[in-house]
Coordinates of N, CA and C in Angstrom, one line a residue:
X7 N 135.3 71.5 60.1 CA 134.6 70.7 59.1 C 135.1 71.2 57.7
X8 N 135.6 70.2 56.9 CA 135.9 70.8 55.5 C 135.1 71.3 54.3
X9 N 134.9 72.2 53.6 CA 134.2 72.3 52.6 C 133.1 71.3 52.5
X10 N 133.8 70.4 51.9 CA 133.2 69.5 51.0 C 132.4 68.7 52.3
X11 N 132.4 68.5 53.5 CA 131.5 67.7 54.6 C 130.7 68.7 54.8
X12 N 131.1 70.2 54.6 CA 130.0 71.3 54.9 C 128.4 70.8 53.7
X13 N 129.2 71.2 52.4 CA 128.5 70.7 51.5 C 127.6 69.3 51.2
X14 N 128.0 68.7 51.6 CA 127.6 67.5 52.1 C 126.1 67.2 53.3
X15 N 126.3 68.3 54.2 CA 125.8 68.3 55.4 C 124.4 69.4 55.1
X16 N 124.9 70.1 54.1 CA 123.9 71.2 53.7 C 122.9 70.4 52.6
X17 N 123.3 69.7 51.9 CA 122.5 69.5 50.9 C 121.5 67.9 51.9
X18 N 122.0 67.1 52.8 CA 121.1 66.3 53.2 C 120.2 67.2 53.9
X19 N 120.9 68.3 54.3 CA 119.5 69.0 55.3 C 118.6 69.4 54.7
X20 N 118.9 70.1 53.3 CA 118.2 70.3 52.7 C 117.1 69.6 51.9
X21 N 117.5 67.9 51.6 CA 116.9 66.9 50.9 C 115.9 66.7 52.2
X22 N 116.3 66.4 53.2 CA 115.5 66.5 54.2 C 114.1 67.1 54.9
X23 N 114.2 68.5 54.3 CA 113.4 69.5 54.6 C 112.9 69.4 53.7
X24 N 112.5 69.0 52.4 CA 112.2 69.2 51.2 C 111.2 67.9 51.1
X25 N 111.5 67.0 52.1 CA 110.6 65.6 51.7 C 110.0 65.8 53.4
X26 N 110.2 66.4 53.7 CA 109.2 66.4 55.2 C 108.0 67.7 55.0
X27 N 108.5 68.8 54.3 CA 107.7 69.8 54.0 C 106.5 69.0 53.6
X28 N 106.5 68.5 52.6 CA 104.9 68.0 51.8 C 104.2 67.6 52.4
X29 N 105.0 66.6 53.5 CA 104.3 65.9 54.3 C 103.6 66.7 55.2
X30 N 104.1 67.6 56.4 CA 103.9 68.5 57.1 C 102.4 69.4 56.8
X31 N 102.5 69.8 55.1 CA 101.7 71.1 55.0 C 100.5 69.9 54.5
X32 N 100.5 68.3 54.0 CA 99.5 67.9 53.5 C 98.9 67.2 54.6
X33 N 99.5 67.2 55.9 CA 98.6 66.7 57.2 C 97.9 68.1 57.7
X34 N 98.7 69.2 58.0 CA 98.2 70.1 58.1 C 96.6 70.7 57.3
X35 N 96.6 70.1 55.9 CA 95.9 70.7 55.4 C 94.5 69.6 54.9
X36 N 94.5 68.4 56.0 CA 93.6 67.4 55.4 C 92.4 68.1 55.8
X37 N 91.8 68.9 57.0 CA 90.6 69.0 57.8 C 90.2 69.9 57.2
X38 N 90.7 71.0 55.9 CA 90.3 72.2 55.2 C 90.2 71.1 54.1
X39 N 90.8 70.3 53.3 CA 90.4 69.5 52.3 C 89.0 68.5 52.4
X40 N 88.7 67.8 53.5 CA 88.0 67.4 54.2 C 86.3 68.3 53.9
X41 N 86.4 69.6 55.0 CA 85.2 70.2 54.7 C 85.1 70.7 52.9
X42 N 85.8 70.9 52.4 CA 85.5 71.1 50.8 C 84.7 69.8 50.3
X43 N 85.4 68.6 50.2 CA 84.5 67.5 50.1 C 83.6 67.8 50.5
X44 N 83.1 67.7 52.0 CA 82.1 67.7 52.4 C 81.2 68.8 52.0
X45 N 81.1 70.4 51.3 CA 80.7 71.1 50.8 C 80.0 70.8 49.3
X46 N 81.0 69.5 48.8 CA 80.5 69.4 46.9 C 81.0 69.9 46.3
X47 N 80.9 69.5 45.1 CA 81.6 70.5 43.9 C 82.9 69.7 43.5
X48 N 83.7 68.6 44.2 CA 84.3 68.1 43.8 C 84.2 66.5 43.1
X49 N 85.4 66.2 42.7 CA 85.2 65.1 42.4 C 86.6 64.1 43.3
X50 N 86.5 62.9 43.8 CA 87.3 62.3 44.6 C 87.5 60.8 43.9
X51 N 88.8 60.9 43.3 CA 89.3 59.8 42.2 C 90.3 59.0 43.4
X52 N 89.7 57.9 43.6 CA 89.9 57.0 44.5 C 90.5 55.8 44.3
X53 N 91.9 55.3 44.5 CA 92.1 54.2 43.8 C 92.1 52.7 45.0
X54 N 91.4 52.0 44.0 CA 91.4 51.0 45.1 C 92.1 50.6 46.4
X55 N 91.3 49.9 47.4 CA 92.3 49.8 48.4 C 93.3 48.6 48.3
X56 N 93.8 47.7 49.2 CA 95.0 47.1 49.4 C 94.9 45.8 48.3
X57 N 95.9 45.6 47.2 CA 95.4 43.9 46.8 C 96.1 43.7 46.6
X58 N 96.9 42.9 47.1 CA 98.6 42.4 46.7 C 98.9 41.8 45.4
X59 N 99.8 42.3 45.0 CA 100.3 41.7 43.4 C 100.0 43.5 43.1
X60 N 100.9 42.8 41.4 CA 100.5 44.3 40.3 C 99.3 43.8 39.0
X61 N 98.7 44.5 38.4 CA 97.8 44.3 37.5 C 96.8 42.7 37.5
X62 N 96.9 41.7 36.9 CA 95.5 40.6 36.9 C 96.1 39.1 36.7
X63 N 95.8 38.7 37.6 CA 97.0 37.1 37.0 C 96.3 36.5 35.5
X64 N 97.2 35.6 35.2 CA 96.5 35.1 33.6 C 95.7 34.1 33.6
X65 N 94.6 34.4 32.8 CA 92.9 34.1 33.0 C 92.1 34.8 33.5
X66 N 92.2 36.0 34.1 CA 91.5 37.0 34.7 C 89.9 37.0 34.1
X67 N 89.2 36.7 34.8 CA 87.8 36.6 33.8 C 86.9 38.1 34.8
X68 N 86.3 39.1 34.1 CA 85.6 40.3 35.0 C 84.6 39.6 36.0
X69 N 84.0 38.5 35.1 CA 82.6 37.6 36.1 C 83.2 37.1 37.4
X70 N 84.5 36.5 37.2 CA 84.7 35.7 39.0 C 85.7 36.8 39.5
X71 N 85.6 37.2 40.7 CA 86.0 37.8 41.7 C 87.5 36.5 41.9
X72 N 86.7 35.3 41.4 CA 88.3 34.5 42.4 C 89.3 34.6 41.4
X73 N 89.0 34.8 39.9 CA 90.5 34.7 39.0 C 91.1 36.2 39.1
X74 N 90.3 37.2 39.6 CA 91.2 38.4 39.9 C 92.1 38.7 41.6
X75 N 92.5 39.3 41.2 CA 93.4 40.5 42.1 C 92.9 41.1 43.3
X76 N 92.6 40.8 44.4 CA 91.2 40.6 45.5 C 92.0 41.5 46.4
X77 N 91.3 42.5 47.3 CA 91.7 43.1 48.5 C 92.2 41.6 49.6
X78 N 93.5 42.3 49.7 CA 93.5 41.1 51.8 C 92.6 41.8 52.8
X79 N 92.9 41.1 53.7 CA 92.2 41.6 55.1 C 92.6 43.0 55.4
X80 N 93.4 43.3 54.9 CA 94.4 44.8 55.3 C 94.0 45.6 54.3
X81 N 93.5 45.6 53.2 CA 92.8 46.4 52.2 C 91.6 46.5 52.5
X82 N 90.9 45.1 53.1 CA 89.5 45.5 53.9 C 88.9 46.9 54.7
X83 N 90.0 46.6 55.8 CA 90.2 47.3 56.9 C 90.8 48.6 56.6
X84 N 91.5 49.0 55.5 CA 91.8 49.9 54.7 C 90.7 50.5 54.4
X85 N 90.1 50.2 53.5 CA 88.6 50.6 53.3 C 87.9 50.9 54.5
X86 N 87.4 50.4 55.3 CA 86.7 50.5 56.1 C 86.7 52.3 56.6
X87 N 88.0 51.7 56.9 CA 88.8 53.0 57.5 C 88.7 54.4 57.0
X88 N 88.8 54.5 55.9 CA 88.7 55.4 55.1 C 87.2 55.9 54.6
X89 N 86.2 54.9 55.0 CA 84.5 55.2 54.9 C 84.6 56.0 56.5
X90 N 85.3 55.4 57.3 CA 85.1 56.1 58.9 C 86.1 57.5 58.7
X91 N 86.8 58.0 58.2 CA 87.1 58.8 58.0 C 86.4 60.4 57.1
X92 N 85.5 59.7 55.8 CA 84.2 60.6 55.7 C 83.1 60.7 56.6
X93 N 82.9 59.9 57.4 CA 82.1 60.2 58.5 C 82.5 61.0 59.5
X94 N 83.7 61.0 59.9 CA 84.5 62.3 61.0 C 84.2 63.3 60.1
X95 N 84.4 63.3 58.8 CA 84.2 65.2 58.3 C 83.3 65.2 57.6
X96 N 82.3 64.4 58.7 CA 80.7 64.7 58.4 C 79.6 64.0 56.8
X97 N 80.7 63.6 55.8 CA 80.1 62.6 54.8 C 79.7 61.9 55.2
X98 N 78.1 61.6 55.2 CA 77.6 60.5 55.7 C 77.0 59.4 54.4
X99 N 77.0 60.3 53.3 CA 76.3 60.0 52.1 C 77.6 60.1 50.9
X100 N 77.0 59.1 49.9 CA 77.8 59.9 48.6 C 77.6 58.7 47.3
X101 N 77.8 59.7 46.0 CA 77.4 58.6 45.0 C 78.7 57.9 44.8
X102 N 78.1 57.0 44.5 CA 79.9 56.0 44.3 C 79.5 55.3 43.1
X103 N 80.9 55.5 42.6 CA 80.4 54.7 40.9 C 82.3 54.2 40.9
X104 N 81.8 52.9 40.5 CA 83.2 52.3 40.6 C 83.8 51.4 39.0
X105 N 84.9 50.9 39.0 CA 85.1 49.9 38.0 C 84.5 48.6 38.2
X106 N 84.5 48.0 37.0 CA 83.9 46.3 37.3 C 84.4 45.4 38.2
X107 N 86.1 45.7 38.2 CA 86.8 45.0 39.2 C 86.4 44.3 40.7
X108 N 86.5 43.4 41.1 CA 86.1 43.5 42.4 C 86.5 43.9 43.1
X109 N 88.4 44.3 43.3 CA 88.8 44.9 44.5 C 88.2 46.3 44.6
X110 N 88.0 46.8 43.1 CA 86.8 48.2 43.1 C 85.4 48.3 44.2
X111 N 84.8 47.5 43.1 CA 83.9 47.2 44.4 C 83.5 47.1 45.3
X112 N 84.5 46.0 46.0 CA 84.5 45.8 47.7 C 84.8 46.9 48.1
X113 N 85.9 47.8 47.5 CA 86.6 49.2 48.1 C 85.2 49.8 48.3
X114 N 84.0 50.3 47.3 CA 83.4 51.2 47.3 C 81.9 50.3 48.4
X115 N 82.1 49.1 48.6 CA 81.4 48.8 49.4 C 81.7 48.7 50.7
X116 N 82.7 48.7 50.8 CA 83.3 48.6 52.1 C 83.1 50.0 52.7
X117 N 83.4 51.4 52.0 CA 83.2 52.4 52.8 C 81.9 52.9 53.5
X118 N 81.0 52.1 53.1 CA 79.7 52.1 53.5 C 78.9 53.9 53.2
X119 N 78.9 54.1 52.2 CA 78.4 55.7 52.0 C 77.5 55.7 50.8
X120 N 76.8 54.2 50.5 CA 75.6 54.7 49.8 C 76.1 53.1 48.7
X121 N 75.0 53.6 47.7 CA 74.9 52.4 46.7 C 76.5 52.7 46.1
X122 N 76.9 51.4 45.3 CA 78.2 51.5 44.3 C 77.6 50.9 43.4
X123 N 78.1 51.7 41.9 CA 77.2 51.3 40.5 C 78.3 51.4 39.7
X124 N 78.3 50.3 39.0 CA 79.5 50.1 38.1 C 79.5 50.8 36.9
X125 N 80.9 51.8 36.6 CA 80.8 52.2 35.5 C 81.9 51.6 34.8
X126 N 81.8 50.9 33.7 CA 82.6 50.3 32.8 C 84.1 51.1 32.2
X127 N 83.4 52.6 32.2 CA 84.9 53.9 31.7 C 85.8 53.9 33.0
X128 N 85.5 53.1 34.2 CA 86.6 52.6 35.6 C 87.3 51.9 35.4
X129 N 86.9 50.9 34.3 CA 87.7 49.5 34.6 C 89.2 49.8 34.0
X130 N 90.1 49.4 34.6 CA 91.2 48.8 34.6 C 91.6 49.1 32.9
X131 N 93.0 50.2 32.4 CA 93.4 49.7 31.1 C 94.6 49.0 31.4
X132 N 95.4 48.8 32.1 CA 96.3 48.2 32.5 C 96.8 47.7 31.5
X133 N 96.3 46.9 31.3 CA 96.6 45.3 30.0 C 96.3 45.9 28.1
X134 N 95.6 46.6 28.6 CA 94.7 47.1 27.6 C 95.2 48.6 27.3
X135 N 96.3 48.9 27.1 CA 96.9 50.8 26.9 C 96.3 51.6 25.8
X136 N 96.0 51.0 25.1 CA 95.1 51.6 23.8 C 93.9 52.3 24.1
X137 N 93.2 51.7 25.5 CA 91.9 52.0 25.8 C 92.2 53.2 26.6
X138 N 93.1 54.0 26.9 CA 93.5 54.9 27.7 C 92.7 56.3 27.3
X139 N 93.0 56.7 26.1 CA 92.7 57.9 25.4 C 90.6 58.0 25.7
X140 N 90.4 56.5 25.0 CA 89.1 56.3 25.4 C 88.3 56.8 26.8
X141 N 88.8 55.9 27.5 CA 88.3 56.1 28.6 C 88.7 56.8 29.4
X142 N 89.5 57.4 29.3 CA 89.6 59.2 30.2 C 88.9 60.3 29.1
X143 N 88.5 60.3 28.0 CA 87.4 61.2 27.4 C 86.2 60.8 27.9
X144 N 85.9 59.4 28.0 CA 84.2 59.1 28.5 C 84.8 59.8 29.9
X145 N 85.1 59.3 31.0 CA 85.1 59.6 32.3 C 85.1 61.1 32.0
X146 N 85.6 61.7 31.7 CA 86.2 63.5 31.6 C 84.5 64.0 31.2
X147 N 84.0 62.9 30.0 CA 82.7 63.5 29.7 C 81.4 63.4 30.4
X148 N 81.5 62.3 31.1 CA 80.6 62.3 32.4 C 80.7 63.0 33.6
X149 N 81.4 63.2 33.5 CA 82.0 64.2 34.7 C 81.5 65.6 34.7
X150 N 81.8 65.9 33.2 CA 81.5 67.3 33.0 C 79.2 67.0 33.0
X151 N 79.7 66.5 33.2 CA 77.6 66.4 33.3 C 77.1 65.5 34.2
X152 N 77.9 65.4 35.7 CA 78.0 64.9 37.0 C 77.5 66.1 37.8
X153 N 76.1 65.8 38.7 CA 75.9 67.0 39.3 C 76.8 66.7 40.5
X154 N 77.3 67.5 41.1 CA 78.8 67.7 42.5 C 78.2 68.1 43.5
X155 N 76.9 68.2 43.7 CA 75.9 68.7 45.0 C 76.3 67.5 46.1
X156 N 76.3 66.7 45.8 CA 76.4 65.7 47.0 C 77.9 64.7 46.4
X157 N 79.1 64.6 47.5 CA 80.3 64.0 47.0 C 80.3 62.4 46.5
X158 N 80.8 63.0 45.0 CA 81.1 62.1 44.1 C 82.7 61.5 43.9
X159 N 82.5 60.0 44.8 CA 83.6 59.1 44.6 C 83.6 58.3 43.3
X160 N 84.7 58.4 42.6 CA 84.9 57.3 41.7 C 86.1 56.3 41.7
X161 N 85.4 54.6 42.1 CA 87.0 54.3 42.7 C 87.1 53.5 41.3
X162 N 89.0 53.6 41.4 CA 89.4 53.1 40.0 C 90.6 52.6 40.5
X163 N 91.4 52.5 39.2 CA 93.0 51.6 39.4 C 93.7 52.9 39.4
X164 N 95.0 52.9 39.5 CA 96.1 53.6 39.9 C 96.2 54.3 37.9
X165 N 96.0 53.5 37.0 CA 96.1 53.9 36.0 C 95.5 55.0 35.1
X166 N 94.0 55.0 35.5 CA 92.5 55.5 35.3 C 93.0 57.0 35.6
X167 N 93.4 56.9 37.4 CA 93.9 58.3 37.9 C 95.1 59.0 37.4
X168 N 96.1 58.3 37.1 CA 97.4 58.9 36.6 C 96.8 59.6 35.3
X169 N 96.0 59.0 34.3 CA 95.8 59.6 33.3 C 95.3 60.1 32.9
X170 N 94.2 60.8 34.4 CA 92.9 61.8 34.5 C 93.5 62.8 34.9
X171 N 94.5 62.4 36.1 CA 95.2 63.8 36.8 C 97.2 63.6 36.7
X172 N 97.6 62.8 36.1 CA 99.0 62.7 36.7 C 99.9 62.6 37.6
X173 N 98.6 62.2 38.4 CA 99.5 62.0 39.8 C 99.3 60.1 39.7
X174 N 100.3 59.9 40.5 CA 100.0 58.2 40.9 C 99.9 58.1 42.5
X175 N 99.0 57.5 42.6 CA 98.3 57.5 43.7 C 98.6 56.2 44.2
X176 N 98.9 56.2 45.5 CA 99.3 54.9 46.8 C 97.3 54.4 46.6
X177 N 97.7 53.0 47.2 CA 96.5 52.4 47.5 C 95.4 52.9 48.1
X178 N 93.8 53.1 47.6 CA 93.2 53.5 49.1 C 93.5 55.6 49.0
X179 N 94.1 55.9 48.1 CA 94.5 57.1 48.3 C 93.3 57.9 47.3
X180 N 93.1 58.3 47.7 CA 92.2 60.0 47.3 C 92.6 61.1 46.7
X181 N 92.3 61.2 45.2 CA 92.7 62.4 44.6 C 91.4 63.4 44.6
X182 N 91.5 64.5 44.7 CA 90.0 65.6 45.4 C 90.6 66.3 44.1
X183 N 89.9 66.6 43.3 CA 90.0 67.3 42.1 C 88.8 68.1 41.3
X184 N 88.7 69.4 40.6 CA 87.9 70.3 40.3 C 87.2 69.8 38.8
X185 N 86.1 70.1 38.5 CA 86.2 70.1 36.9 C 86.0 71.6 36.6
X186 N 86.9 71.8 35.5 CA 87.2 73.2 34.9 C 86.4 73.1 33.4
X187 N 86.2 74.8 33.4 CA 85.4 74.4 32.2 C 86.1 74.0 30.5
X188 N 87.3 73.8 30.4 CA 87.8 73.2 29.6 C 87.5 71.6 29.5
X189 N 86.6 71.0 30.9 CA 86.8 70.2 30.7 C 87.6 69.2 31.5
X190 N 89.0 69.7 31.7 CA 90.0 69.0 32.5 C 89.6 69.1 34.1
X191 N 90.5 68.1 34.5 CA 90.1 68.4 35.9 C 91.8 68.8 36.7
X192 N 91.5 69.5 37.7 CA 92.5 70.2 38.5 C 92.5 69.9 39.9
X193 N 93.5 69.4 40.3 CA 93.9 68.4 41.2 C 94.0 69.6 42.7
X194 N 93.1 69.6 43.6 CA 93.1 70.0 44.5 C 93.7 69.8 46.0
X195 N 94.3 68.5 45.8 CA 94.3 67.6 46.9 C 94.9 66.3 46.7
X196 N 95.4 65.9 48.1 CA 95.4 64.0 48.3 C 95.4 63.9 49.4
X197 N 93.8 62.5 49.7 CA 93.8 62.5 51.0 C 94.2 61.1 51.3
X198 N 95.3 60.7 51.9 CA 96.4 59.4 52.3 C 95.8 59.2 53.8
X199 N 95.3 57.8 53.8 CA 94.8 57.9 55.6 C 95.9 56.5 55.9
X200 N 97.1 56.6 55.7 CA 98.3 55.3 55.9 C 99.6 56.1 56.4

């Protein structure tokens, strides 16, 4: 084999190993992530489950569920899935505070773990980027005065989370994160049940 096919052959194995690792050590490591949830003290930044399309068709009104962006059957059952999933690591309860959205909503109703109560600093900036700075200080400030004794889900859009923690989060996906006393919160975790 010549140099350059050696070279070649090293660096895919390497790219290889490198995108299977994450994966490996974050399956490995869901059932120790799991009982911490289940323990408290955290916070689980939850981004809605399945709703085809990106951001809100035009006319979007918050009151009708039909001019928005709606879970399919597969985002249903997404949800579902992922409420039967805190129930295996023993969450049988939890406060859920969601955006106005509906596909929010249904997400946080669908997993069946207690009331879901809309908090407005959820909703969606999407459309709205100005509102970003805002409402990750209110969320960051409620948070910091959120008792963590019993697990606290907050489901939101993919945007809410990117700019609470920096990660962007797949549908339906779970960011498990600390609040520090600065304030900020520190990303513990992602729990992906897809």
């Amino acid at each position: 084999m010549t140099r350059p096919a050696r070279y070649f052959v090293s660096c895919c194995v390497l790219l290889l190993a490198t995108a299977l690792v994450p994966r490996a050590y974050a399956a490995r490591d869901d059932s120790r992530l799991w009982q911490a949830v289940a323990r408290g003290g955290h916070v689980l930044l939850m981004r809605h489950a399945r709703a085809p399309g990106g951001g809100d068709p035009a006319g979007f009104r918050l009151e009708e569920c039909a001019t928005q962006r709606n879970l399919n059957s597969e985002g249903q059952d997404q949800a579902r899935r992922i409420g039967d999933a805190f129930r295996r690591a023993g969450v049988t309860q939890a406060r859920i505070f969601s955006s106005r959205w509906c596909r929010c909503l249904e997400t946080g109703q669908l997993l069946a773990l207690g009331k879901v109560t809309p908090l407005p600093a959820l909703d969606s900036f999407f459309s709205n980027p100005e509102r970003e700075r805002e409402q990750t200080s209110e969320i960051l400030s409620f948070l910091k005065a959120a008792d963590l004794s019993t697990p606290l889900v907050l489901v939101t859009h993919q945007v809410n989370i990117t700019a609470l923690t920096g990660v962007f989060p797949e549908s339906g996906e779970i960011v498990v994160a600390r609040s520090m006393p600065d304030g900020k919160l520190l990303v513990v975790g992602r729990l992906n049940h897809d």
